[in-house]
Short mmCIF file of C-alpha atoms in Angstrom, two decimals:
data_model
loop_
_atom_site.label_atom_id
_atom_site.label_comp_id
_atom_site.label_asym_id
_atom_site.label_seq_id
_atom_site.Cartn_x
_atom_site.Cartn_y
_atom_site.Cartn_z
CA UNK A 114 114.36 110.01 112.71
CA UNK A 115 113.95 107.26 110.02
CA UNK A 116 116.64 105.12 108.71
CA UNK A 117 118.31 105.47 105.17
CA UNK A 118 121.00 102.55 104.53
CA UNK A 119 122.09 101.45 100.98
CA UNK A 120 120.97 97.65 100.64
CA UNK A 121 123.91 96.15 98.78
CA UNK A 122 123.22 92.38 99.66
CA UNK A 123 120.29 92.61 97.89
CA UNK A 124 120.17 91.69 94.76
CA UNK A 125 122.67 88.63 95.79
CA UNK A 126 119.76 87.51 97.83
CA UNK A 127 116.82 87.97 95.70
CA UNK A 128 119.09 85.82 92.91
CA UNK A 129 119.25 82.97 95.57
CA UNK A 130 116.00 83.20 96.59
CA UNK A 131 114.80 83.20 92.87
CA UNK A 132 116.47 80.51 92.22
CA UNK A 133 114.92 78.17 94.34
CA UNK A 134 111.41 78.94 92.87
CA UNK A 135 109.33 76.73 90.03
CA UNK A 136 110.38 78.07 86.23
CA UNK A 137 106.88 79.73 85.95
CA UNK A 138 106.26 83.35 85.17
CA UNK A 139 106.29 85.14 88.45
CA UNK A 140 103.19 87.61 89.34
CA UNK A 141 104.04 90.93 88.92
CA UNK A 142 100.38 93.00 89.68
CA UNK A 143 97.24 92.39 92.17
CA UNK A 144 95.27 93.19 94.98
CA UNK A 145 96.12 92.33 98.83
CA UNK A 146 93.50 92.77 101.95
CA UNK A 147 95.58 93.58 105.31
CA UNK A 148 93.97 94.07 108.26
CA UNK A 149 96.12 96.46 110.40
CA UNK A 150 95.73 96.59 113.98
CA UNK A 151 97.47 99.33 115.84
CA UNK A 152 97.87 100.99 119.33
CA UNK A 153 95.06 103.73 120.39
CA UNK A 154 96.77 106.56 120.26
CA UNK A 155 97.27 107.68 123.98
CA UNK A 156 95.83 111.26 123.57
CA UNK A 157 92.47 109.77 122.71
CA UNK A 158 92.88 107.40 125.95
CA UNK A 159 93.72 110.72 127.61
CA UNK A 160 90.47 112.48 126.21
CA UNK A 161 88.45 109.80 126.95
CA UNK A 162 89.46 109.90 130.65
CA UNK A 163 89.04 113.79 130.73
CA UNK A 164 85.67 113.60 129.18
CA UNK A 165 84.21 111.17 132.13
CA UNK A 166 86.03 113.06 134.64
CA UNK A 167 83.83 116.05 133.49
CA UNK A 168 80.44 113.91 133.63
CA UNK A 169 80.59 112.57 130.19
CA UNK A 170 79.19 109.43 129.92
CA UNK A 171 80.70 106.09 127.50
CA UNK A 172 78.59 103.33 126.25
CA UNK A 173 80.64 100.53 127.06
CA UNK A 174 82.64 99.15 130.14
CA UNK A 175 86.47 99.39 128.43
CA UNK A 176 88.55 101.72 126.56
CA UNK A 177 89.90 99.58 123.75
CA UNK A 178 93.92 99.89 123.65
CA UNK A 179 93.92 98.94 119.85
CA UNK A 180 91.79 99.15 117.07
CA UNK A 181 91.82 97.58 113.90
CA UNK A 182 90.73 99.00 110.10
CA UNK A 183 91.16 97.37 106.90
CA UNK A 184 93.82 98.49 104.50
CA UNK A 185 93.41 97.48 100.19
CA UNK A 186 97.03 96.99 98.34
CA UNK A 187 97.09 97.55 95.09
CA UNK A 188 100.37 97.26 93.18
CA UNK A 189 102.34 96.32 90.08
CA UNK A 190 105.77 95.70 89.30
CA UNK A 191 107.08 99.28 89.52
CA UNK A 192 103.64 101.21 91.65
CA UNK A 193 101.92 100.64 94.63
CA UNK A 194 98.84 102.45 95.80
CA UNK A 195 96.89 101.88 99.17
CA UNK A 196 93.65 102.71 100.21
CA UNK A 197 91.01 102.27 102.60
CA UNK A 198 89.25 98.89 102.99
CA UNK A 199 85.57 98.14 103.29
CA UNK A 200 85.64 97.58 106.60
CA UNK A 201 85.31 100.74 108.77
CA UNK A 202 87.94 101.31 111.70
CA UNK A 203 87.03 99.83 114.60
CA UNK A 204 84.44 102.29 116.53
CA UNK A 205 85.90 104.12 120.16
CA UNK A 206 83.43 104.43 122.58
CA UNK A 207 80.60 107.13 121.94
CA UNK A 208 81.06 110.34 123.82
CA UNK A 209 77.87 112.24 122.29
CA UNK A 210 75.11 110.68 124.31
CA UNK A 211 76.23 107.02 125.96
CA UNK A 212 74.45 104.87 123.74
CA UNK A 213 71.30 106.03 125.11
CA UNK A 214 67.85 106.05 123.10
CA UNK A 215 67.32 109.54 122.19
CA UNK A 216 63.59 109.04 121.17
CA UNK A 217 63.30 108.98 124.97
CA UNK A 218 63.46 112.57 125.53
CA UNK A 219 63.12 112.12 129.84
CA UNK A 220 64.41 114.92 132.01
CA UNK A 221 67.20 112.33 133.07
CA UNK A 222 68.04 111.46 129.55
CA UNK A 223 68.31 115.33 128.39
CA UNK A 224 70.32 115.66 131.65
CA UNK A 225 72.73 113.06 130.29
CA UNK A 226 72.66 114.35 126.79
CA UNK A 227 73.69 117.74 127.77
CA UNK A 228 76.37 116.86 130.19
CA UNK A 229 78.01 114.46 127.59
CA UNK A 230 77.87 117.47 124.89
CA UNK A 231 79.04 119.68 127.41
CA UNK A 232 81.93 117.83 128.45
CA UNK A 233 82.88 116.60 124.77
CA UNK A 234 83.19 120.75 123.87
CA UNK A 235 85.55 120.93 127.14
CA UNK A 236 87.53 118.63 125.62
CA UNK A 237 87.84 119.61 122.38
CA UNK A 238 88.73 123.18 123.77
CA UNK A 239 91.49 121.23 125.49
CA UNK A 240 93.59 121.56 122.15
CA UNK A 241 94.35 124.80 122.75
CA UNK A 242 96.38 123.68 126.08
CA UNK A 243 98.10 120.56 123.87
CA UNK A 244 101.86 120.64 123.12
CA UNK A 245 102.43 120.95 119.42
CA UNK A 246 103.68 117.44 119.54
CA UNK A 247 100.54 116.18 120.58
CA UNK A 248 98.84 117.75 118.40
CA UNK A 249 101.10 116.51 115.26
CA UNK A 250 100.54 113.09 116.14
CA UNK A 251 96.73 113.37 115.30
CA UNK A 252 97.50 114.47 111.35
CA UNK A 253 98.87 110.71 111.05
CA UNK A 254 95.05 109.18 112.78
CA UNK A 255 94.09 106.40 110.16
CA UNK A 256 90.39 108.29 109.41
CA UNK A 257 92.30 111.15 107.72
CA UNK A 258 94.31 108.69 105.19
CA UNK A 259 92.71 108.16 101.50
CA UNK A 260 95.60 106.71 99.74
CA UNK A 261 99.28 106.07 99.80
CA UNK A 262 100.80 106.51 96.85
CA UNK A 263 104.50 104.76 95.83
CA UNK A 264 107.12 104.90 93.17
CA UNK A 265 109.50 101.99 92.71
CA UNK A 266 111.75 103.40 90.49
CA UNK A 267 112.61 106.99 92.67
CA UNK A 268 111.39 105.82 95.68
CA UNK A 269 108.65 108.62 95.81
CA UNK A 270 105.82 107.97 98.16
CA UNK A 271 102.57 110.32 98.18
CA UNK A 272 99.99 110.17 100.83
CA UNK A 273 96.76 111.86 100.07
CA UNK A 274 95.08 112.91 103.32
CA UNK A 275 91.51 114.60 104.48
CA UNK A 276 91.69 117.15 107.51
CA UNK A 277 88.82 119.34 107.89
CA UNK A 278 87.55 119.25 104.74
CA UNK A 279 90.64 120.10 103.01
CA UNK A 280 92.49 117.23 101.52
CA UNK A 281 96.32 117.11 100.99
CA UNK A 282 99.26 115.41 98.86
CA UNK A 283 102.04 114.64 101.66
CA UNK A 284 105.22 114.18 99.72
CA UNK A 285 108.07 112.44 101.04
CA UNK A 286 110.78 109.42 100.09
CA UNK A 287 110.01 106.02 101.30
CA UNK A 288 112.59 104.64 104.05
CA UNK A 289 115.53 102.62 102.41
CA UNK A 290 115.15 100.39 105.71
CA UNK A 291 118.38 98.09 106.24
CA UNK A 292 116.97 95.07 105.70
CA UNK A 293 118.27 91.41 107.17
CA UNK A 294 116.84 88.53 105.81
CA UNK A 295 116.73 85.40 108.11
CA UNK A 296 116.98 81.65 107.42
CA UNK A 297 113.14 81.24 109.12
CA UNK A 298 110.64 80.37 106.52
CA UNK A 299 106.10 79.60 106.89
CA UNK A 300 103.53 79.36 104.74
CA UNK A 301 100.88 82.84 104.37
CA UNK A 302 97.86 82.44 102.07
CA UNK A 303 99.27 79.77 100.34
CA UNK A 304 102.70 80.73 99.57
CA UNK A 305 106.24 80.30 101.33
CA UNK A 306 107.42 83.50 103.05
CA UNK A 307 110.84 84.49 104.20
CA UNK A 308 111.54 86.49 107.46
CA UNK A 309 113.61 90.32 107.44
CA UNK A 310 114.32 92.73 110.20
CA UNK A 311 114.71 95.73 110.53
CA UNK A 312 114.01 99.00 112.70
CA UNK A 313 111.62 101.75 112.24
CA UNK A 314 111.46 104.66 114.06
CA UNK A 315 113.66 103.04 116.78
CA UNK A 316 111.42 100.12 116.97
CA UNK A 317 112.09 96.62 115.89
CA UNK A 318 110.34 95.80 112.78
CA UNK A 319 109.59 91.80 111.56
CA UNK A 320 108.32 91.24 107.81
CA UNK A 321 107.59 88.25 105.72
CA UNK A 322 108.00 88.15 102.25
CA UNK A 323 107.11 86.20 99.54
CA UNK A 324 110.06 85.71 96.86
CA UNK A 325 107.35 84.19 94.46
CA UNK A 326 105.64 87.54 93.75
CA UNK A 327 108.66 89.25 93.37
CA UNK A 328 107.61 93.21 93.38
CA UNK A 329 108.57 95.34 95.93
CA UNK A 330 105.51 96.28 97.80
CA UNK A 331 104.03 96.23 101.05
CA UNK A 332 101.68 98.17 103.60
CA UNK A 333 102.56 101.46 104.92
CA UNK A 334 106.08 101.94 104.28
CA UNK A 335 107.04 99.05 104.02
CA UNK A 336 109.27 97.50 100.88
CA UNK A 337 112.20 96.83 99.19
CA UNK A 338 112.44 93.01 100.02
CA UNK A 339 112.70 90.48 96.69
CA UNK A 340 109.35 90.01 97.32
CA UNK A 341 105.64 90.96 97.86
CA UNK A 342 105.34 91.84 102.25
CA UNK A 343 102.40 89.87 103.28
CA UNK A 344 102.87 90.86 107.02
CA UNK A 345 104.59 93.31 109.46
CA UNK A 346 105.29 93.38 113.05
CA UNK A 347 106.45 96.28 114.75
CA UNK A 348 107.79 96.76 118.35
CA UNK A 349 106.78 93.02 118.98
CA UNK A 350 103.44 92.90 117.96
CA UNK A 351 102.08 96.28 119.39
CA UNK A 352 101.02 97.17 115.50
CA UNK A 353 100.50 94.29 113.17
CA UNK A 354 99.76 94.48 109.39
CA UNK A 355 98.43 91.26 108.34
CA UNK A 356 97.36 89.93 104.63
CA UNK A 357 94.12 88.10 104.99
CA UNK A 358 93.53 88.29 101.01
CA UNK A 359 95.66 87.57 97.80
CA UNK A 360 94.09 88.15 94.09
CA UNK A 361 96.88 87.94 91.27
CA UNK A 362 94.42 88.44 88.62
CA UNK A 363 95.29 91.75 86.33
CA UNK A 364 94.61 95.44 87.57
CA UNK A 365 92.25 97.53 85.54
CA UNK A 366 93.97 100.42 83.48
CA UNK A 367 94.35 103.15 85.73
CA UNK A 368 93.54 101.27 89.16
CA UNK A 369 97.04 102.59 90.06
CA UNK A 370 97.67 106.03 89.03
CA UNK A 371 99.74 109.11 91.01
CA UNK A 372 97.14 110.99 92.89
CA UNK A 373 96.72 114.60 91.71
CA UNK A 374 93.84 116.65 93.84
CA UNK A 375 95.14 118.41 96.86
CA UNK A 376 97.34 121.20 98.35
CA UNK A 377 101.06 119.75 98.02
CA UNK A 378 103.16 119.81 101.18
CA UNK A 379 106.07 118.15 102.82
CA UNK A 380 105.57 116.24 105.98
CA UNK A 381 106.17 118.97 108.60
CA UNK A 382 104.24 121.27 106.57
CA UNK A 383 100.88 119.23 106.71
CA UNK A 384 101.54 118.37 110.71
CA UNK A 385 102.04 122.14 111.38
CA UNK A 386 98.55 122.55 109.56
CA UNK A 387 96.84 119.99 111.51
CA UNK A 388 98.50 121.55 114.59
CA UNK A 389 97.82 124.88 113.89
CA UNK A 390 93.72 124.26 112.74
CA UNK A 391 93.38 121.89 115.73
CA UNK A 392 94.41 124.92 118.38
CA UNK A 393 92.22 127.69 115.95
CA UNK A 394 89.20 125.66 116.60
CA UNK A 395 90.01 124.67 119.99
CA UNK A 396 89.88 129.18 120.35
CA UNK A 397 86.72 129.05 119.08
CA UNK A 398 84.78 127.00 121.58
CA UNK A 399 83.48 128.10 124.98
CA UNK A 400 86.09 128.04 128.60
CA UNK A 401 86.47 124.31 129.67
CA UNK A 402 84.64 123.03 132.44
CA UNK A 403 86.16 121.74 135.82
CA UNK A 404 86.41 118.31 136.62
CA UNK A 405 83.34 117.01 138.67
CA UNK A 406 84.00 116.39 142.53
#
């Protein structure tokens, strides 16, 4: 369950910390690149297992326990909007083929082929067995996210997502986390940040702000703070959003606007549809295979 607190000390701190800053107009709109690095989520590492277990075979020695994708922050002094970056997420290991050079149409390589398709449909028709839990998890898989839309002002936050060729507007309000803002100070891209904690989700959550760009925006759902959130840590490092890019030059009219095509939902609403599609399909697909000896 997320956290709602009132955040009285506030705007006593964001005086003192304004304050201390040069007399110069402060930036109020711009772009920031994060790269955010998060946790696999453990049902792929579980599919992945399944899928060599039933003869599948993965390019690659390891399965990668994070992956990383690049997230673009665009915001002014009462929006924020976040969308993909260039870079693509970080690739999981192949499970259609092995890496193998499919111009090279051998018996062994068609073998191969075939048992790695074979297996990868066994897998998928594994969904059908998932708890509904499970299942919800995957509607929040970074690939499905196209932006994240926020409101300063009500504290409105829209997420427009792509499952199966649908897309949807997930409507919610964005956490009113209790922040604490500690004495610890660095430097990020150039500019003196301040330390808060707080906890999300049960998990302790670090930020650093910078008091000079005095909006309240940030990645995910992150905000609130006197100041523009240039990185996040939560549950000690396990997920990491970190700014590796700061432009203050002006937005272009309409860079940030509320998004408007897609089927409207709450949150529960859109994971029961992923939930729900996810075991349809899994119907659909031929009995599962047993494990190899």
């Amino acid at each position: 369950m997320r956290i709602q607190h009132r955040l009285p000390l506030l705007p006593i701190i964001s005086a003192i910390l304004f304050a201390s800053l040069p007399a110069a107009a402060p930036a109020q709109e711009g772009r920031v690149n994060f790269t955010y690095i998060l946790p696999d989520m453990k049902l792929n590492s579980e599919m992945i297992e399944e899928f060599k277990a039933l003869g599948g075979e993965i390019s690659g020695a390891e399965i990668p326990t994070h992956r990383s994708t690049e997230r673009l922050l665009l915001f002014n002094s009462t929006h924020s909007v976040i969308v993909p970056g260039r870079k693509a997420d970080q690739e999981l290991p192949s499970l259609m083929g092995g890496g193998m050079d499919l111009s090279d149409m051998s018996p062994e390589n068609m073998a191969k082929l075939e048992r790695s398709m074979a297996a990868t449909m066994s897998v998928m028709a594994s969904f059908a067995e998932r708890s509904e839990e499970e299942l919800r998890e995957l509607a929040w898989d970074p690939a499905t996210l196209l932006q994240s839309y926020v409101d300063f002002g009500d504290g409105s936050m829209t997420e427009t997502r792509e499952f199966m060729e649908r897309t949807f507007l997930v409507e919610e309000k964005r956490p009113a986390y209790e922040w604490r803002i500690a004495d610890e100070q660095r430097e990020l891209l150039g500019y003196v940040v301040h330390k808060a904690t707080t906890v999300h989700d049960g998990a302790p959550v670090e930020a650093w702000f910078a008091p000079q760009i005095p909006v309240q925006a940030g990645p995910e759902t992150f905000g609130g703070l006197p100041g523009l959130i240039l990185m996040v840590s939560i549950d000690d490092g396990d997920t990491v959003y970190l700014a590796t890019g700061l432009d203050l030059t002006g937005l272009d009219e309409g860079d940030i606007r509320p998004p408007e095509d897609g089927n409207r939902v709450s949150r529960d609403e859109y994971e029961y549809i992923v939930a729900d599609k996810l075991k349809e399909f899994a119907s659909t697909l031929p009995p599962r295979l047993p494990p190899r000896a």
